[in-house]
Coordinates of N, CA and C in Angstrom, one line a residue:
M288 N -33.1 39.6 113.0 CA -34.0 39.5 113.8 C -34.6 41.1 114.0
N289 N -35.3 42.5 114.7 CA -35.7 43.1 114.9 C -35.2 43.2 116.6
A290 N -35.6 44.8 117.3 CA -34.6 45.0 118.8 C -35.2 43.9 119.6
C291 N -36.7 44.2 119.0 CA -38.2 43.1 119.9 C -37.3 43.0 120.4
V292 N -37.5 41.4 119.8 CA -37.0 40.4 120.0 C -36.0 40.0 120.7
D293 N -34.6 40.5 119.3 CA -33.6 41.0 120.2 C -33.1 41.2 121.6
F294 N -33.9 42.5 122.3 CA -34.1 43.1 123.2 C -34.8 42.0 124.3
G295 N -35.8 41.4 124.8 CA -36.7 41.0 124.2 C -36.3 39.9 125.8
K296 N -34.8 39.6 125.0 CA -33.9 37.5 125.0 C -32.7 38.3 126.3
L297 N -32.8 39.6 125.7 CA -31.4 39.8 127.3 C -32.2 40.8 128.5
F298 N -33.6 41.1 128.1 CA -34.0 41.3 129.3 C -34.3 39.5 129.4
D299 N -34.8 38.6 129.4 CA -35.3 37.1 129.4 C -34.3 36.4 130.8
G300 N -33.1 36.4 129.7 CA -31.6 35.9 130.4 C -31.2 37.0 132.4
Y301 N -32.1 38.1 132.0 CA -31.9 39.3 132.8 C -33.0 38.4 134.3
M302 N -34.1 38.1 133.9 CA -34.7 37.6 134.6 C -34.4 36.7 135.2
A303 N -34.3 35.5 134.5 CA -33.7 34.6 135.2 C -32.6 34.5 135.9
D304 N -31.5 35.0 136.0 CA -29.9 35.5 136.0 C -31.1 36.1 137.1
Y305 N -31.9 37.0 137.4 CA -32.7 37.4 138.8 C -33.5 35.9 139.7
A306 N -34.3 35.4 139.2 CA -34.9 34.5 139.6 C -33.8 33.8 140.8
R307 N -32.8 33.6 140.0 CA -31.7 33.1 141.2 C -30.7 33.6 141.4
H308 N -30.4 34.8 141.7 CA -30.1 35.9 143.3 C -28.5 35.7 142.8
D309 N -28.6 35.8 141.3 CA -27.0 35.4 141.0 C -27.4 37.2 140.1
G310 N -26.7 37.5 140.9 CA -25.5 39.4 140.7 C -25.2 39.3 140.1
V311 N -23.7 38.4 140.0 CA -23.0 38.6 138.8 C -23.6 38.1 137.6
G312 N -24.6 37.4 137.6 CA -25.1 37.2 136.1 C -26.0 38.6 136.0
C313 N -26.7 38.7 136.3 CA -27.6 40.1 135.7 C -26.5 41.4 135.7
A314 N -25.4 41.6 136.7 CA -25.2 42.7 135.5 C -23.8 41.9 134.8
S315 N -24.2 40.7 134.2 CA -22.9 40.4 132.7 C -24.5 41.4 131.1
V316 N -25.0 41.8 131.5 CA -26.0 42.0 130.2 C -25.8 43.8 129.7
F317 N -24.7 44.1 131.2 CA -24.3 45.4 130.8 C -23.5 45.2 130.7
T318 N -22.7 46.8 130.0 CA -20.9 47.3 129.2 C -21.0 46.8 130.8
S319 N -18.9 47.1 130.2 CA -18.0 46.8 131.5 C -17.9 48.8 132.1
D320 N -18.7 49.6 131.8 CA -18.6 50.8 132.0 C -20.1 51.5 132.3
A321 N -20.9 50.5 132.4 CA -22.3 50.9 132.3 C -22.9 51.6 133.7
E322 N -23.4 51.7 134.0 CA -24.6 53.1 135.0 C -25.7 52.4 134.7
L323 N -25.8 52.7 136.1 CA -28.0 52.1 136.7 C -28.0 53.6 138.0
H324 N -29.3 53.8 137.2 CA -30.0 54.6 137.8 C -30.6 53.6 138.5
S325 N -30.8 53.9 140.4 CA -31.6 53.7 140.7 C -32.7 54.9 142.2
P326 N -34.0 54.5 142.2 CA -35.1 54.2 142.9 C -34.6 53.9 144.2
Y327 N -34.4 52.8 144.1 CA -33.9 52.4 145.7 C -32.2 52.3 145.5
G328 N -31.7 52.6 145.7 CA -30.2 53.5 146.4 C -29.4 54.1 145.5
P329 N -28.5 54.3 145.5 CA -27.1 55.4 144.8 C -26.8 55.0 142.8
P330 N -26.1 55.4 142.5 CA -25.4 54.6 141.4 C -25.4 53.6 140.7
A331 N -25.2 53.1 140.3 CA -23.8 51.6 140.1 C -23.8 51.8 139.6
R332 N -21.7 52.5 139.3 CA -20.9 52.5 137.6 C -20.2 50.8 137.4
G333 N -20.0 50.7 136.8 CA -19.9 49.1 136.0 C -20.0 48.2 136.5
R334 N -19.8 47.1 136.2 CA -20.6 45.2 135.9 C -20.0 45.4 138.1
A335 N -19.4 45.8 137.7 CA -19.1 44.5 139.8 C -19.4 45.4 141.4
A336 N -20.7 47.1 140.3 CA -20.6 47.7 141.4 C -22.6 47.9 141.5
I337 N -22.4 46.9 139.7 CA -23.8 46.6 139.9 C -24.6 45.1 140.1
A338 N -23.3 44.2 140.4 CA -23.4 43.3 141.0 C -24.2 43.0 142.5
E339 N -23.3 44.1 142.9 CA -22.9 45.0 144.1 C -24.8 45.2 144.8
T340 N -24.7 45.8 143.6 CA -26.3 46.3 143.4 C -27.6 45.3 143.6
H341 N -27.1 44.7 142.5 CA -28.1 43.2 142.7 C -28.1 42.4 144.1
R342 N -27.0 41.7 144.8 CA -26.8 41.4 145.0 C -28.1 42.0 147.0
V343 N -28.0 43.8 147.1 CA -27.9 44.2 148.2 C -29.9 44.2 147.8
W344 N -30.1 44.2 146.6 CA -31.9 43.5 146.2 C -31.6 43.2 147.0
F345 N -31.2 41.2 146.4 CA -31.8 41.0 147.1 C -32.4 40.1 148.0
E346 N -31.7 40.8 148.8 CA -31.7 40.6 150.3 C -33.0 41.2 150.7
G347 N -33.2 42.4 150.8 CA -34.5 42.4 150.5 C -36.1 42.2 150.4
G348 N -36.1 40.6 149.1 CA -36.9 39.7 149.8 C -38.3 40.4 148.8
E349 N -37.9 40.6 147.3 CA -38.5 40.4 146.8 C -39.5 39.1 146.4
T350 N -40.2 39.5 146.1 CA -40.7 37.9 145.0 C -41.3 38.6 143.6
N351 N -42.8 37.4 142.9 CA -42.1 37.9 142.5 C -42.6 39.3 141.4
N352 N -41.3 38.6 140.5 CA -40.7 40.1 139.4 C -41.4 39.3 138.3
T353 N -41.3 40.3 137.2 CA -42.5 40.8 135.7 C -42.3 42.0 135.4
Y354 N -41.8 42.5 134.3 CA -41.3 42.8 133.3 C -42.5 42.9 131.6
A355 N -42.7 43.9 131.5 CA -43.0 43.9 130.1 C -42.0 44.7 129.0
L356 N -42.0 44.0 128.4 CA -40.6 45.3 127.8 C -42.0 46.2 126.0
S357 N -42.2 47.3 126.0 CA -43.8 48.0 125.8 C -42.8 48.7 124.8
Y358 N -41.8 49.1 124.7 CA -40.8 49.5 123.2 C -40.0 49.6 123.1
A359 N -39.0 49.8 121.7 CA -38.2 48.9 122.1 C -37.8 49.2 120.0
R360 N -36.5 50.5 120.1 CA -35.3 50.1 119.0 C -34.9 50.6 118.7
A361 N -33.9 50.1 118.3 CA -32.4 49.9 117.2 C -31.8 51.1 115.9
N362 N -30.7 51.4 115.9 CA -30.6 52.1 114.6 C -28.9 52.3 114.8
G363 N -28.4 50.9 114.0 CA -27.3 50.4 114.3 C -26.4 49.8 115.1
D364 N -25.8 50.0 116.3 CA -25.1 49.3 117.2 C -24.9 50.3 118.5
T365 N -27.1 51.3 118.1 CA -28.2 51.4 119.4 C -29.1 51.8 119.3
G366 N -29.0 51.1 120.7 CA -30.7 50.8 121.3 C -31.6 51.8 121.6
V367 N -32.8 51.7 122.0 CA -33.0 52.0 123.1 C -34.5 51.3 123.5
C368 N -34.5 51.0 124.8 CA -35.8 50.5 124.9 C -36.5 51.2 126.5
F369 N -38.2 50.8 126.6 CA -39.0 50.8 127.8 C -39.8 49.9 128.3
L370 N -39.3 50.0 130.0 CA -39.8 48.0 130.4 C -40.3 48.7 131.4
N371 N -41.6 48.2 131.9 CA -42.8 48.1 132.7 C -41.9 47.1 133.8
F372 N -42.3 46.7 135.0 CA -42.0 45.9 136.3 C -42.4 46.8 136.7
G373 N -42.6 45.3 138.4 CA -43.5 45.3 139.0 C -42.3 44.0 140.1
A374 N -42.4 43.9 141.0 CA -42.0 43.2 142.8 C -42.9 43.4 143.4
D375 N -43.1 42.2 144.1 CA -43.7 42.1 145.6 C -42.6 42.4 146.8
I376 N -42.7 43.7 147.4 CA -41.9 43.4 148.2 C -42.0 43.2 150.3
P377 N -41.6 42.5 151.0 CA -42.0 42.8 152.2 C -42.2 43.6 153.2
T378 N -43.3 43.7 154.0 CA -43.8 44.7 154.1 C -43.6 44.6 156.0
T379 N -43.2 45.9 157.0 CA -42.7 45.3 158.2 C -44.3 45.0 159.1
N380 N -45.5 44.2 158.7 CA -46.6 43.9 159.2 C -46.5 42.4 158.8
G381 N -45.6 41.9 157.6 CA -45.2 40.4 157.3 C -46.2 40.4 156.6
G382 N -46.4 41.0 155.8 CA -47.6 41.3 154.0 C -46.3 41.6 153.5
S383 N -47.2 41.5 151.7 CA -46.0 41.9 150.9 C -47.4 44.1 150.1
A384 N -45.8 44.3 149.4 CA -47.0 45.2 149.3 C -46.2 45.2 147.5
R385 N -46.3 45.5 146.2 CA -46.8 44.9 145.6 C -45.6 46.8 145.0
V386 N -44.9 46.4 143.8 CA -44.6 47.8 143.8 C -44.5 48.0 142.4
E387 N -44.3 48.4 141.8 CA -44.6 48.9 140.0 C -43.8 49.9 139.6
G388 N -42.9 49.9 138.7 CA -42.6 51.3 137.3 C -42.2 50.8 136.6
V389 N -41.3 52.0 136.1 CA -40.4 51.5 133.7 C -39.5 52.0 134.1
S390 N -38.6 51.4 133.5 CA -37.3 52.0 132.9 C -36.9 52.4 131.7
L391 N -35.8 52.9 131.6 CA -35.4 53.2 130.3 C -34.4 52.8 130.2
S392 N -33.5 51.8 128.8 CA -32.3 51.1 129.1 C -32.0 52.5 127.5
A393 N -30.4 51.8 127.7 CA -30.3 52.8 126.2 C -28.6 51.5 126.1
L394 N -28.7 51.3 125.3 CA -28.4 49.6 124.6 C -27.2 49.5 123.2
E395 N -26.3 48.9 123.9 CA -24.7 48.5 123.0 C -25.5 47.0 122.3
R396 N -24.9 47.3 120.5 CA -24.3 46.2 120.4 C -23.2 46.2 120.0
Q397 N -22.7 44.6 120.1 CA -21.5 44.5 121.1 C -21.0 43.2 119.2
S398 N -19.4 43.5 120.1 CA -18.8 43.1 118.3 C -18.6 41.1 117.4
D399 N -19.9 40.6 118.9 CA -20.3 39.5 118.6 C -22.3 39.9 118.1
K400 N -22.0 40.4 118.7 CA -23.6 40.5 117.7 C -24.0 41.3 118.8
S401 N -24.6 40.9 120.2 CA -25.2 40.1 121.3 C -25.8 41.8 121.3
W402 N -26.4 41.8 122.1 CA -26.6 42.9 122.9 C -26.6 43.7 125.0
K403 N -25.7 45.1 124.3 CA -25.7 44.5 126.5 C -26.1 45.9 126.7
I404 N -26.8 46.9 128.0 CA -27.5 48.1 128.2 C -26.1 48.3 128.8
R405 N -26.0 50.1 127.8 CA -24.7 50.7 128.4 C -25.8 51.6 129.7
L406 N -26.4 52.0 129.5 CA -27.5 53.2 130.5 C -28.7 51.7 130.7
L407 N -28.7 52.2 132.2 CA -30.8 51.8 132.9 C -31.6 53.0 133.8
S408 N -31.9 53.1 133.8 CA -33.1 55.1 135.0 C -34.0 53.7 134.9
M409 N -34.0 53.5 135.9 CA -35.3 53.3 137.2 C -36.1 54.2 138.2
N410 N -37.5 53.8 137.7 CA -38.4 54.6 137.5 C -38.6 54.5 138.6
S411 N -39.4 55.0 139.9 CA -41.2 54.3 141.1 C -42.3 54.7 140.0
L412 N -43.2 54.1 140.0 CA -44.7 54.3 138.9 C -44.9 56.0 141.0
E413 N -44.6 54.5 142.0 CA -45.9 55.7 143.2 C -45.0 56.8 143.5
S414 N -44.2 57.0 142.0 CA -42.8 58.3 143.2 C -43.3 59.4 142.0
C415 N -43.7 59.7 140.9 CA -44.5 60.0 139.4 C -45.7 60.4 139.9
H416 N -46.1 61.4 140.5 CA -47.8 62.3 140.5 C -47.0 63.5 139.6
M417 N -48.4 63.9 139.1 CA -48.6 64.9 138.2 C -49.3 65.5 138.3
T418 N -49.8 66.9 138.4 CA -51.0 67.7 138.8 C -50.6 68.8 137.9
K419 N -52.3 68.9 137.4 CA -52.0 70.2 136.4 C -51.6 71.7 137.4

């Protein structure tokens, strides 16, 4: 199998756990010493902290979470991928706003040949303004 297919399965499982608001399930796709960096909170290190970060996110009332794998490569037991993600978040006036971003993940192949995320860096597109 190629990296795109393997990583797609990993993130499909993650999204299924996310839809169920299963923080422990979400954290299970990470290595035990993984790091998650996000503009939506402080860095999370280790599965317990990653599960707790997800619990906090679930309390925010996000809906319509989506992702699209835009790039994936693996060489031996290491891999990298880029994802586009989006979610609708509640606004103070009772409506919702769409947030979108990109993430970079560094992955490691495990002894059972599955892949786990070692490092995930999320970046909000709203905060990426480049001028010349």
